[in-house]
Amino acid sequence: MASATTGTPPAASRRPALADPGYQAFLVLRIGFTVAPILFGLDKFANLLVDWPGYLAPWIDDIVPGSAQAAMYAVGAVEILAGVVVALAPRFGGWLVAGWLAGIIVNLLTIPDYYDIALRDFGLLLGAVALARLAERYHGARER
């Protein structure tokens, strides 16, 4: 009679998953898309890295209520939330970040001289999609 065990498997049973290059890529993307959105989201409140309101297209600033900085506070809150969702549920969080980046790209393409940043964010969008797809493959790999 076999008994089912619950809890975390011993470290030895996790080693094969950690040796898999695909799983390693999944972990790198999961950590990156957890940490980066949280840090950039927090910076929307401090403006230490850049003057974030300058990255808001004028037509969007005209639509949203309040100032551009107030809009950046909302953006920061969404980015922090997105990072937390990636940490907890990467299969959903990857798509959430990809959608958010698509919106950022549209915003940046409507601001002259921001095309290089839009292209960089397109690369990030592809990484977020890769995370979502890898999460489908490796969901629960730690528990196996």
mmCIF file of C-alpha atoms in Angstrom:
data_model
loop_
_atom_site.group_PDB
_atom_site.id
_atom_site.type_symbol
_atom_site.label_atom_id
_atom_site.label_comp_id
_atom_site.label_asym_id
_atom_site.label_seq_id
_atom_site.Cartn_x
_atom_site.Cartn_y
_atom_site.Cartn_z
ATOM 1 C CA MET A 1 0.000 0.000 0.000
ATOM 2 C CA ALA A 2 1.506 3.288 -1.091
ATOM 3 C CA SER A 3 0.898 6.407 0.886
ATOM 4 C CA ALA A 4 0.796 9.845 -0.640
ATOM 5 C CA THR A 5 3.042 12.401 0.962
ATOM 6 C CA THR A 6 2.484 16.087 1.011
ATOM 7 C CA GLY A 7 4.858 18.937 1.476
ATOM 8 C CA THR A 8 8.119 19.878 -0.145
ATOM 9 C CA PRO A 9 10.063 17.054 -1.777
ATOM 10 C CA PRO A 10 13.649 16.504 -0.705
ATOM 11 C CA ALA A 11 16.288 18.647 -2.407
ATOM 12 C CA ALA A 12 17.599 15.655 -4.354
ATOM 13 C CA SER A 13 14.298 15.309 -6.233
ATOM 14 C CA ARG A 14 14.402 18.992 -7.271
ATOM 15 C CA ARG A 15 17.876 18.753 -8.812
ATOM 16 C CA PRO A 16 16.760 17.297 -12.176
ATOM 17 C CA ALA A 17 14.361 20.218 -12.725
ATOM 18 C CA LEU A 18 17.062 22.737 -11.847
ATOM 19 C CA ALA A 19 19.437 21.083 -14.329
ATOM 20 C CA ASP A 20 16.936 21.526 -17.202
ATOM 21 C CA PRO A 21 17.932 24.552 -19.349
ATOM 22 C CA GLY A 22 14.273 25.266 -20.106
ATOM 23 C CA TYR A 23 13.439 25.360 -16.425
ATOM 24 C CA GLN A 24 16.451 27.584 -15.792
ATOM 25 C CA ALA A 25 15.150 29.993 -18.459
ATOM 26 C CA PHE A 26 11.734 29.923 -16.803
ATOM 27 C CA LEU A 27 13.278 30.803 -13.425
ATOM 28 C CA VAL A 28 15.370 33.648 -14.888
ATOM 29 C CA LEU A 29 12.305 35.143 -16.581
ATOM 30 C CA ARG A 30 10.095 34.628 -13.532
ATOM 31 C CA ILE A 31 12.570 36.335 -11.223
ATOM 32 C CA GLY A 32 13.239 39.135 -13.717
ATOM 33 C CA PHE A 33 9.568 39.825 -14.391
ATOM 34 C CA THR A 34 8.874 39.787 -10.668
ATOM 35 C CA VAL A 35 11.677 42.103 -9.577
ATOM 36 C CA ALA A 36 11.769 44.604 -12.474
ATOM 37 C CA PRO A 37 8.077 45.605 -12.443
ATOM 38 C CA ILE A 38 8.126 45.971 -8.665
ATOM 39 C CA LEU A 39 11.256 48.136 -8.716
ATOM 40 C CA PHE A 40 10.100 50.276 -11.627
ATOM 41 C CA GLY A 41 6.656 50.526 -10.063
ATOM 42 C CA LEU A 42 8.156 51.766 -6.809
ATOM 43 C CA ASP A 43 10.253 54.285 -8.728
ATOM 44 C CA LYS A 44 7.081 55.800 -10.207
ATOM 45 C CA PHE A 45 6.549 57.201 -6.702
ATOM 46 C CA ALA A 46 10.117 58.508 -6.273
ATOM 47 C CA ASN A 47 11.250 59.445 -9.816
ATOM 48 C CA LEU A 48 14.834 58.491 -8.938
ATOM 49 C CA LEU A 49 15.665 56.744 -12.217
ATOM 50 C CA VAL A 50 13.891 59.121 -14.570
ATOM 51 C CA ASP A 51 11.189 61.788 -14.699
ATOM 52 C CA TRP A 52 8.384 59.295 -15.373
ATOM 53 C CA PRO A 53 5.632 61.806 -16.254
ATOM 54 C CA GLY A 54 7.688 62.691 -19.338
ATOM 55 C CA TYR A 55 6.988 59.209 -20.668
ATOM 56 C CA LEU A 56 3.236 59.734 -20.703
ATOM 57 C CA ALA A 57 1.878 60.653 -24.129
ATOM 58 C CA PRO A 58 0.083 64.019 -24.114
ATOM 59 C CA TRP A 59 -3.115 62.488 -25.499
ATOM 60 C CA ILE A 60 -3.208 60.022 -22.593
ATOM 61 C CA ASP A 61 -2.478 62.804 -20.110
ATOM 62 C CA ASP A 62 -5.494 64.639 -21.559
ATOM 63 C CA ILE A 63 -7.721 61.590 -21.020
ATOM 64 C CA VAL A 64 -6.762 60.544 -17.490
ATOM 65 C CA PRO A 65 -7.938 62.647 -14.580
ATOM 66 C CA GLY A 66 -5.375 64.559 -12.551
ATOM 67 C CA SER A 67 -1.765 65.258 -13.331
ATOM 68 C CA ALA A 68 0.724 63.161 -15.253
ATOM 69 C CA GLN A 69 2.443 62.366 -11.939
ATOM 70 C CA ALA A 70 -0.852 61.131 -10.508
ATOM 71 C CA ALA A 71 -1.187 58.888 -13.572
ATOM 72 C CA MET A 72 2.320 57.577 -12.878
ATOM 73 C CA TYR A 73 1.266 56.689 -9.339
ATOM 74 C CA ALA A 74 -1.489 54.527 -10.819
ATOM 75 C CA VAL A 75 0.958 53.037 -13.322
ATOM 76 C CA GLY A 76 3.358 52.271 -10.481
ATOM 77 C CA ALA A 77 0.658 50.517 -8.485
ATOM 78 C CA VAL A 78 -0.283 48.370 -11.506
ATOM 79 C CA GLU A 79 3.364 47.484 -12.127
ATOM 80 C CA ILE A 80 3.898 46.461 -8.509
ATOM 81 C CA LEU A 81 0.770 44.325 -8.678
ATOM 82 C CA ALA A 82 1.935 42.767 -11.966
ATOM 83 C CA GLY A 83 5.266 41.804 -10.396
ATOM 84 C CA VAL A 84 3.486 40.161 -7.472
ATOM 85 C CA VAL A 85 1.162 38.275 -9.853
ATOM 86 C CA VAL A 86 4.185 36.984 -11.804
ATOM 87 C CA ALA A 87 5.716 35.749 -8.553
ATOM 88 C CA LEU A 88 2.547 33.945 -7.479
ATOM 89 C CA ALA A 89 0.989 32.881 -10.787
ATOM 90 C CA PRO A 90 3.460 33.170 -13.678
ATOM 91 C CA ARG A 91 1.120 31.486 -16.185
ATOM 92 C CA PHE A 92 -1.253 34.433 -15.794
ATOM 93 C CA GLY A 93 1.329 37.038 -14.773
ATOM 94 C CA GLY A 94 3.367 36.621 -17.950
ATOM 95 C CA TRP A 95 0.331 37.476 -20.061
ATOM 96 C CA LEU A 96 -0.577 40.351 -17.722
ATOM 97 C CA VAL A 97 2.892 41.878 -18.101
ATOM 98 C CA ALA A 98 2.829 41.315 -21.879
ATOM 99 C CA GLY A 99 -0.505 43.139 -22.147
ATOM 100 C CA TRP A 100 0.742 45.967 -19.952
ATOM 101 C CA LEU A 101 3.863 46.292 -22.106
ATOM 102 C CA ALA A 102 1.701 46.414 -25.232
ATOM 103 C CA GLY A 103 -0.097 49.411 -23.752
ATOM 104 C CA ILE A 104 3.213 51.054 -22.883
ATOM 105 C CA ILE A 105 4.431 50.482 -26.445
ATOM 106 C CA VAL A 106 1.329 52.153 -27.908
ATOM 107 C CA ASN A 107 1.882 55.074 -25.545
ATOM 108 C CA LEU A 108 5.574 55.393 -26.521
ATOM 109 C CA LEU A 109 4.939 55.128 -30.269
ATOM 110 C CA THR A 110 2.809 58.269 -30.026
ATOM 111 C CA ILE A 111 5.636 60.319 -28.472
ATOM 112 C CA PRO A 112 8.293 61.572 -30.918
ATOM 113 C CA ASP A 113 11.821 60.309 -30.236
ATOM 114 C CA TYR A 114 10.702 57.441 -27.961
ATOM 115 C CA TYR A 115 10.735 54.748 -30.651
ATOM 116 C CA ASP A 116 13.939 53.174 -29.299
ATOM 117 C CA ILE A 117 12.313 52.682 -25.915
ATOM 118 C CA ALA A 118 9.213 51.239 -27.578
ATOM 119 C CA LEU A 119 11.460 48.748 -29.397
ATOM 120 C CA ARG A 120 13.152 47.789 -26.116
ATOM 121 C CA ASP A 121 9.747 47.281 -24.520
ATOM 122 C CA PHE A 122 8.736 45.091 -27.470
ATOM 123 C CA GLY A 123 11.689 42.848 -26.589
ATOM 124 C CA LEU A 124 10.462 42.772 -22.997
ATOM 125 C CA LEU A 125 6.970 41.881 -24.254
ATOM 126 C CA LEU A 126 8.458 38.891 -26.100
ATOM 127 C CA GLY A 127 10.215 37.854 -22.885
ATOM 128 C CA ALA A 128 6.941 38.093 -20.958
ATOM 129 C CA VAL A 129 5.207 35.904 -23.558
ATOM 130 C CA ALA A 130 8.078 33.406 -23.294
ATOM 131 C CA LEU A 131 7.616 33.409 -19.506
ATOM 132 C CA ALA A 132 3.899 32.688 -19.851
ATOM 133 C CA ARG A 133 4.553 29.831 -22.274
ATOM 134 C CA LEU A 134 7.343 28.342 -20.150
ATOM 135 C CA ALA A 135 5.102 28.629 -17.096
ATOM 136 C CA GLU A 136 2.590 26.398 -18.909
ATOM 137 C CA ARG A 137 5.322 23.786 -19.304
ATOM 138 C CA TYR A 138 6.927 24.095 -15.885
ATOM 139 C CA HIS A 139 3.932 24.913 -13.693
ATOM 140 C CA GLY A 140 4.361 22.978 -10.497
ATOM 141 C CA ALA A 141 7.821 21.652 -11.428
ATOM 142 C CA ARG A 142 9.015 22.341 -7.888
ATOM 143 C CA GLU A 143 6.340 20.008 -6.548
ATOM 144 C CA ARG A 144 7.238 17.096 -8.840
#
